[in-house]
Short mmCIF file of C-alpha atoms and ligand atoms in Angstrom, two decimals:
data_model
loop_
_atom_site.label_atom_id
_atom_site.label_comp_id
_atom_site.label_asym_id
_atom_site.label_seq_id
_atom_site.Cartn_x
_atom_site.Cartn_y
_atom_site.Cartn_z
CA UNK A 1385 0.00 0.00 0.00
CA UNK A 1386 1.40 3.86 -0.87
CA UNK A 1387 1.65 6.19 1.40
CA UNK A 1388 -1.23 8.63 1.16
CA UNK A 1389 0.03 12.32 -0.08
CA UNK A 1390 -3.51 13.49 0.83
CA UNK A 1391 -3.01 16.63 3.22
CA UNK A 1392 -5.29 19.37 5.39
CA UNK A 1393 -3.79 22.99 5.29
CA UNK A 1394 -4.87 25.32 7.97
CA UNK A 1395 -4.20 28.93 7.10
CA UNK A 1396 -4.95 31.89 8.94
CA UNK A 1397 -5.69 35.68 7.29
CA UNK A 1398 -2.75 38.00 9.06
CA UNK A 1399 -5.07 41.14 8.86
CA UNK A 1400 -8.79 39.59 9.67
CA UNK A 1401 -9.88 37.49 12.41
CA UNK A 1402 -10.74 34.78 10.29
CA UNK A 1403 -9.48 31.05 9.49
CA UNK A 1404 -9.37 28.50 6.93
CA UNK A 1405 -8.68 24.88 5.95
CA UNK A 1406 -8.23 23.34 2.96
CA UNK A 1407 -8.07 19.50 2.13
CA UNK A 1408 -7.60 17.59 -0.71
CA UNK A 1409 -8.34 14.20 -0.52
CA UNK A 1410 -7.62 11.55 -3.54
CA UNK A 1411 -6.29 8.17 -1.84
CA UNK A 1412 -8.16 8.37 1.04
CA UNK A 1413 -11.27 9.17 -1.26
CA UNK A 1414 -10.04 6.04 -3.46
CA UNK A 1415 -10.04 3.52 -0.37
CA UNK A 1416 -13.27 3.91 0.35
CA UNK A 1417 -15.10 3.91 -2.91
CA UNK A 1418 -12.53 0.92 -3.81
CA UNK A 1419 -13.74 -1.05 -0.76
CA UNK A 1420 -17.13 -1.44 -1.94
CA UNK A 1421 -18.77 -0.95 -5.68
CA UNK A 1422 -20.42 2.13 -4.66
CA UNK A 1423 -22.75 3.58 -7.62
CA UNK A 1424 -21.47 7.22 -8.52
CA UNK A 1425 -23.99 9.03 -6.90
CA UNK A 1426 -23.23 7.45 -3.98
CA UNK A 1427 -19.33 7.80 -4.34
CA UNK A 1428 -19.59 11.98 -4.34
CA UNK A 1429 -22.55 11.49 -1.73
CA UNK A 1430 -19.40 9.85 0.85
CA UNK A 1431 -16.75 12.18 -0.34
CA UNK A 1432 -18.57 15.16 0.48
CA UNK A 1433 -18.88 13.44 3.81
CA UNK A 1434 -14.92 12.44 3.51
CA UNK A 1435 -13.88 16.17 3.13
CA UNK A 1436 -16.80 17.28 5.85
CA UNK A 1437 -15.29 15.39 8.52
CA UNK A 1438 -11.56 15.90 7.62
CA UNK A 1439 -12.73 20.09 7.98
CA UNK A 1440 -14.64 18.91 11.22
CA UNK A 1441 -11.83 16.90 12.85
CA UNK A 1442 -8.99 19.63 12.08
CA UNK A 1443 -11.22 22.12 14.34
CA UNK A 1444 -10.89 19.43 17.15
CA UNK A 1445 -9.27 21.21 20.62
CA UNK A 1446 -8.34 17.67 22.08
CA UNK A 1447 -8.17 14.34 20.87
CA UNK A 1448 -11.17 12.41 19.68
CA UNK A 1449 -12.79 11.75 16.94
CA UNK A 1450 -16.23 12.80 14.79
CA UNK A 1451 -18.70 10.71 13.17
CA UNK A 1452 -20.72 12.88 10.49
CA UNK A 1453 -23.68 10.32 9.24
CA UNK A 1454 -26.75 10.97 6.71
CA UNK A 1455 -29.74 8.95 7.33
CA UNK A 1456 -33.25 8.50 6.32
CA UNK A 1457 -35.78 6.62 4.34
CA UNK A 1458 -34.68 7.48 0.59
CA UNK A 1459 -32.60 4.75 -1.49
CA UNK A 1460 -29.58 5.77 0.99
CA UNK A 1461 -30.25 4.36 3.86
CA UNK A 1462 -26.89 5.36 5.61
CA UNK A 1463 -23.59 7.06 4.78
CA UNK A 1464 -21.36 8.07 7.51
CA UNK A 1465 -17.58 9.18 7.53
CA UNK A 1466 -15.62 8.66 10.75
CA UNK A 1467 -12.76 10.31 11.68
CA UNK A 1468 -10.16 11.00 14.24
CA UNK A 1469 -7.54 13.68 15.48
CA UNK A 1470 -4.54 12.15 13.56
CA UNK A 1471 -7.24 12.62 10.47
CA UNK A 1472 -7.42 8.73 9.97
CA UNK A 1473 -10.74 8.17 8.34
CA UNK A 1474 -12.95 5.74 7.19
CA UNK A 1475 -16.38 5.28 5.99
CA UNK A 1476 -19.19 3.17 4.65
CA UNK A 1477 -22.80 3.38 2.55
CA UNK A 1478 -26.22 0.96 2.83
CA UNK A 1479 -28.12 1.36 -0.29
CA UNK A 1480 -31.48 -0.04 -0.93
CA UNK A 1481 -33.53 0.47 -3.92
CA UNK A 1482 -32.93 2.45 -7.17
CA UNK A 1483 -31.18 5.69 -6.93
CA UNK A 1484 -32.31 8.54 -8.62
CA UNK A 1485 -29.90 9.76 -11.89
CA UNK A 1486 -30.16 12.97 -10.81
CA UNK A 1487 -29.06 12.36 -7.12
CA UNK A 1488 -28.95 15.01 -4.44
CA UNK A 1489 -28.67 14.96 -1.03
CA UNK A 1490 -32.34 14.96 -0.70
CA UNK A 1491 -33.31 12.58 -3.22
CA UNK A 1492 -30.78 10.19 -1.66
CA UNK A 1493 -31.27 10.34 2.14
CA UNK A 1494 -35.05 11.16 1.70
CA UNK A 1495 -36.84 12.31 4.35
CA UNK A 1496 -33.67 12.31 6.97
CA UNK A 1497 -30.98 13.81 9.02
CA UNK A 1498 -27.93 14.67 9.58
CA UNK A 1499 -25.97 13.38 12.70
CA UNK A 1500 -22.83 15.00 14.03
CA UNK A 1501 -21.27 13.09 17.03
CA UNK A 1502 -18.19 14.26 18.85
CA UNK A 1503 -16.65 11.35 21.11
CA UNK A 1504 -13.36 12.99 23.09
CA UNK A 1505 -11.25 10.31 24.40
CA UNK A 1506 -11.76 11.93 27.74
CA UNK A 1507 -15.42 13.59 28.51
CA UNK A 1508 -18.33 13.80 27.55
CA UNK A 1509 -19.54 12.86 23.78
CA UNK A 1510 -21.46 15.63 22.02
CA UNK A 1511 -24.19 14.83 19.35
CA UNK A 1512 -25.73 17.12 16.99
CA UNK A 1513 -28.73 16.56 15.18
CA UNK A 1514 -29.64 18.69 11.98
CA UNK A 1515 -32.28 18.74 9.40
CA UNK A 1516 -31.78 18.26 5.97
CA UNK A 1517 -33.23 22.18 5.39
CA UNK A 1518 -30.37 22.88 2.97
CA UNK A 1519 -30.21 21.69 -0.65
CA UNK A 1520 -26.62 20.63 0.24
CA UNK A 1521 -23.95 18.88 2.61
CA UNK A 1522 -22.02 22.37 3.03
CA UNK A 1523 -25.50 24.68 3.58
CA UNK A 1524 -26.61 21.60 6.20
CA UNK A 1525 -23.40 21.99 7.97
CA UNK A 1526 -23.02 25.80 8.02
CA UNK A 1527 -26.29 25.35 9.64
CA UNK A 1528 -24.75 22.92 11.97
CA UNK A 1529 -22.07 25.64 12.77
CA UNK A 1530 -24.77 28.36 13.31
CA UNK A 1531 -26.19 26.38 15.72
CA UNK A 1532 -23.57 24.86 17.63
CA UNK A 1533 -20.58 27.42 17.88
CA UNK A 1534 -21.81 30.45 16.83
CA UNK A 1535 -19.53 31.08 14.77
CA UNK A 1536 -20.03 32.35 10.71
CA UNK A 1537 -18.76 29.61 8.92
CA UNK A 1538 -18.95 28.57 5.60
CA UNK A 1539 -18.22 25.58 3.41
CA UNK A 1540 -16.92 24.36 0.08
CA UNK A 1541 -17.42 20.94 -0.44
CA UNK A 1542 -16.29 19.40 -4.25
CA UNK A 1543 -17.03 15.70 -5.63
CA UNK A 1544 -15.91 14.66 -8.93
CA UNK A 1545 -13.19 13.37 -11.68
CA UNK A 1546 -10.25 14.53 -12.90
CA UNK A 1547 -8.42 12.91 -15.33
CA UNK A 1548 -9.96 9.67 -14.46
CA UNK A 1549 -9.84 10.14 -11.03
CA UNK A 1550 -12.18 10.49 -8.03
CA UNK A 1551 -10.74 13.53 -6.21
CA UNK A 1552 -12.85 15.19 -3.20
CA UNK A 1553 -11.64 18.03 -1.62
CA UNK A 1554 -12.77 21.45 0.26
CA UNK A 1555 -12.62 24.53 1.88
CA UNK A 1556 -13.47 25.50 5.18
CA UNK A 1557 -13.53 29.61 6.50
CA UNK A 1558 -14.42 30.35 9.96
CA UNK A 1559 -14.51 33.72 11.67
CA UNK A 1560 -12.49 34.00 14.89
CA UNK A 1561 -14.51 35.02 18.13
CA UNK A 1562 -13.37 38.55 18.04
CA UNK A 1563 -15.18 41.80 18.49
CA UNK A 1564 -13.75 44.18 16.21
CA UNK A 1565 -16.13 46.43 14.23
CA UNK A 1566 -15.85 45.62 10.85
CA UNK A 1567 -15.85 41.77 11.02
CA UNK A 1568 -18.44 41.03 9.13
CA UNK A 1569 -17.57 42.58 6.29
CA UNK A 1570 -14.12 41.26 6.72
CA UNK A 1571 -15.47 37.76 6.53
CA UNK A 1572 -17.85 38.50 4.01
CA UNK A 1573 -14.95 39.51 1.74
CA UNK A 1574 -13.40 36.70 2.08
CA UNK A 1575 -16.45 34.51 1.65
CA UNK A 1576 -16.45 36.22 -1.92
CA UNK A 1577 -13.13 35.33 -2.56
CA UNK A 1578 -13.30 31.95 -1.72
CA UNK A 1579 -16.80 31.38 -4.08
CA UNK A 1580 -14.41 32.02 -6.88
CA UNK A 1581 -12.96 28.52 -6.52
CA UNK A 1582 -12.94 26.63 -9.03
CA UNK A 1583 -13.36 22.63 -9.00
CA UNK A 1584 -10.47 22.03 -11.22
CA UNK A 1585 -8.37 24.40 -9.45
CA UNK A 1586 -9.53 22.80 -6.02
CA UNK A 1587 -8.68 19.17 -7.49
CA UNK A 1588 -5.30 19.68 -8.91
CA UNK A 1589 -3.00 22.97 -7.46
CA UNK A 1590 -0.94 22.84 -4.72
CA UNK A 1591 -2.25 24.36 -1.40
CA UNK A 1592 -0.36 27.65 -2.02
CA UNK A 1593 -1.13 28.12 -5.25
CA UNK A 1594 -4.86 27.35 -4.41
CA UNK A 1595 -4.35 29.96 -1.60
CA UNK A 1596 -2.39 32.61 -3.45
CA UNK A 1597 -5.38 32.47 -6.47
CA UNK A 1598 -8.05 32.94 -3.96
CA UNK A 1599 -6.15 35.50 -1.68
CA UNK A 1600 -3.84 37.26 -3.47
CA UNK A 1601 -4.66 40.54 -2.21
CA UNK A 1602 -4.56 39.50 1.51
CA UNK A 1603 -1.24 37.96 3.81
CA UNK A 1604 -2.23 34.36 4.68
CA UNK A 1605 -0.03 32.59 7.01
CA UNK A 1606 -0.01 28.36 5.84
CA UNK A 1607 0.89 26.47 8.90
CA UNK A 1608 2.44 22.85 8.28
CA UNK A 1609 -0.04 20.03 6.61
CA UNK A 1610 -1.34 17.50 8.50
CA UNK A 1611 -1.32 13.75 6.59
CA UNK A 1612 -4.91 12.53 5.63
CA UNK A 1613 -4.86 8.99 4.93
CA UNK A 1614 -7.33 5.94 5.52
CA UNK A 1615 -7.38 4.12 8.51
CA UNK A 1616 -9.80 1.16 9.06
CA UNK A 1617 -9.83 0.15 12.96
CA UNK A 1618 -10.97 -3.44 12.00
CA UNK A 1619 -8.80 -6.51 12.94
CA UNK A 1620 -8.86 -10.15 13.27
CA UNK A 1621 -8.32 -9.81 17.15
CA UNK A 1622 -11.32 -8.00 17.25
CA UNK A 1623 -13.18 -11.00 14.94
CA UNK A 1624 -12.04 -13.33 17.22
CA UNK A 1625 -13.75 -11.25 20.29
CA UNK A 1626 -16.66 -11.14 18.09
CA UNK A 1627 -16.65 -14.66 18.04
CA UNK A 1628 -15.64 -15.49 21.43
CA UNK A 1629 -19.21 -13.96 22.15
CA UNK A 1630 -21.30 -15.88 19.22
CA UNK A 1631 -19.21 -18.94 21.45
CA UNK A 1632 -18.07 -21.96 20.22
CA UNK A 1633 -20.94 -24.69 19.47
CA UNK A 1634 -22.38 -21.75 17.43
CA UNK A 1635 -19.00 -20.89 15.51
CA UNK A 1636 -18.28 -24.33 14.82
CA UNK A 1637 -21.88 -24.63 13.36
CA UNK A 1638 -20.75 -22.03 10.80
CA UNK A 1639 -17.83 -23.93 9.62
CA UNK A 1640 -19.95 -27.12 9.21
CA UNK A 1641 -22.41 -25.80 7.05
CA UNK A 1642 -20.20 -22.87 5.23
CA UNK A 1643 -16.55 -24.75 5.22
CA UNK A 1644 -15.22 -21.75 7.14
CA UNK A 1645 -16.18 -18.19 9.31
CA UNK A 1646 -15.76 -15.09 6.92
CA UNK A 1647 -15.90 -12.18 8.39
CA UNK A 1648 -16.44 -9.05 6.18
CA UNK A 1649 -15.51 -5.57 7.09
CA UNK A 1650 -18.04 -2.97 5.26
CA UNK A 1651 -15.17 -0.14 5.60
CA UNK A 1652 -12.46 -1.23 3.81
CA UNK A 1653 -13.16 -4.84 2.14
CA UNK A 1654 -11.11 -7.21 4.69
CA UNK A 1655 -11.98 -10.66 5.03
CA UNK A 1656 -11.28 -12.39 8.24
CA UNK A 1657 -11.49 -16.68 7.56
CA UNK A 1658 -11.47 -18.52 10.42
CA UNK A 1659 -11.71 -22.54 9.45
CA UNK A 1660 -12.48 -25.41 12.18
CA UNK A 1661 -8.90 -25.56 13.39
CA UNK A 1662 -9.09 -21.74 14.20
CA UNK A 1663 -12.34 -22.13 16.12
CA UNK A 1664 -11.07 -24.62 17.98
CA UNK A 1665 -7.23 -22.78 19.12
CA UNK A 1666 -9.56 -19.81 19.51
CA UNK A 1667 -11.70 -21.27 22.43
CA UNK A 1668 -8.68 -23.54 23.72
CA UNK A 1669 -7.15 -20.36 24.66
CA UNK A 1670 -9.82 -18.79 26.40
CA UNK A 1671 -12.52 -21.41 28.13
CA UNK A 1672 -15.49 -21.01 27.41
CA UNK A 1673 -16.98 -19.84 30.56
CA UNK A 1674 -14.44 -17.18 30.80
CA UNK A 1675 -15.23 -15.29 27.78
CA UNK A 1676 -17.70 -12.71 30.12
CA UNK A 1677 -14.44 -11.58 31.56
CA UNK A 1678 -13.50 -10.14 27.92
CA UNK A 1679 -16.67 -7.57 27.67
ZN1 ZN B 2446 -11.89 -2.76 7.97
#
């Protein structure tokens, strides 16, 4: 497997009380439209979500992570991105039913929501829960942001191909709690600025140059990139818990009728195969009647 090159910029206007991120995501996109055969409407649908949560997670004071999830009764069922404070991410889709050719996030989710849910590795976990009032991702989640912090915020939030490609990627610009007079038309200004993006620009420049097209007229300070890559937390130590707690007549069941246990994980494709010999060094380690002791 390459190394991702898939980065988040934070940046930071010298002269306005006002911050930004930018992310461009192309491996990380690739792993998880790879690890299923997503339909294309449903590809953009989870890298919007991709490039939502990589925004979210860089505005992340301590370490954590953020789930952002879509869900209703339309042909998407589900699609939800997690991510965490090293910006490892992963994700997954349920589809039922036909999808509309002309899919937005409306006509996929249906009558649904959208569910933000902050889990800090120490406190309390946080959960926002939106409507789907806006005819996008970004306009949901500035709504998000107008409820939650307060804060004007706004979002840019590109899907699509370049050169054969999948590439997601986005912007993110944030005012700074500050009191000064003429902050909103400071952030307005740069609101402008920023709509002037364009997708091709957004898939394929450099951060600076992306930057220095949009800003040229104003000193931004680019702090160091932080890696983006995908990370799926599945692992055949945790399929073996799994099937410590199914317990062993029940396992051993599977194998008869199926030849073997495979375990599938939705996120990024693995299969764990666990045949009759497995089962069996699996539950000789661990009795039986001890496996409560695991939970
Ligand atoms: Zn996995």
């Amino acid at each position: 497997m390459t190394m991702s090159q898939d980065q988040l910029h934070r940046y930071l206007f010298e002269e306005y009380e006002v911050r930004g991120e930018l992310v461009q995501l192309d491996q990380t996109f690739r792993h998880i439209v790879d690890a299923q055969s997503y339909p294309l409407q449903v590809q953009a649908l989870l890298g919007e979500l991709l490039v939502a949560t990589s925004l979210l997670v860089a505005t992340l004071k301590f370490e954590g992570s953020i789930t952002v999830q879509l869900q209703g009764d339309g042909p998407v069922k589900l699609a939800v991105i997690n991510g965490d404070h090293n910006q490892h991410l992963r994700g997954v889709a349920r589809v039922e039913g036909e999808l509309p050719a002309e899919a937005d996030i409306h006509s996929l989710i249906g009558n649904g929501q959208l569910i933000i849910t902050i889990t800090p590795e120490q406190g309390e976990r946080y959960q926002g829960i939106i409507a789907l009032s806006e005819p996008t991702l970004a306009g949901c989640l500035e709504a998000y942001f107008a409820q939650s912090e307060q804060l004007p915020t706004r979002l840019w939030i590109r899907t699509g191909m370049q050169d054969g490609e999948p590439k997601a990627a986005g912007i993110m610009v944030q005012a700074l709690p500050a009191q000064s007079e003429d902050h909103e038309a400071d952030f307005d200004h740069l609101v402008q600025l920023t709509n002037t993006i364009k997708d091709e620009e957004l898939f394929t420049l450099p951060a600076e140059e992306v930057l220095y097209r949009l800003y040229n007229q104003d000193k931004v300070r680019l702090f160091e990139p932080q890696p983006v890559a995908f990370h799926c937390t599945c692992s055949r130590e945790r399929c073996q818990n799994a099937l410590l707690q199914v317990g062993k007549e029940e396992a051993l069941d599977i194998v008869r009728e199926h030849g073997q246990i495979d375990m599938h994980c939705d996120y990024c494709g693995s299969h764990y195969l666990f045949d009759g010999v497995d089962v069996e060094s699996l539950f000789k380690v661990v009795p039986a009647n001890d496996t409560n002791q695991l939970h």
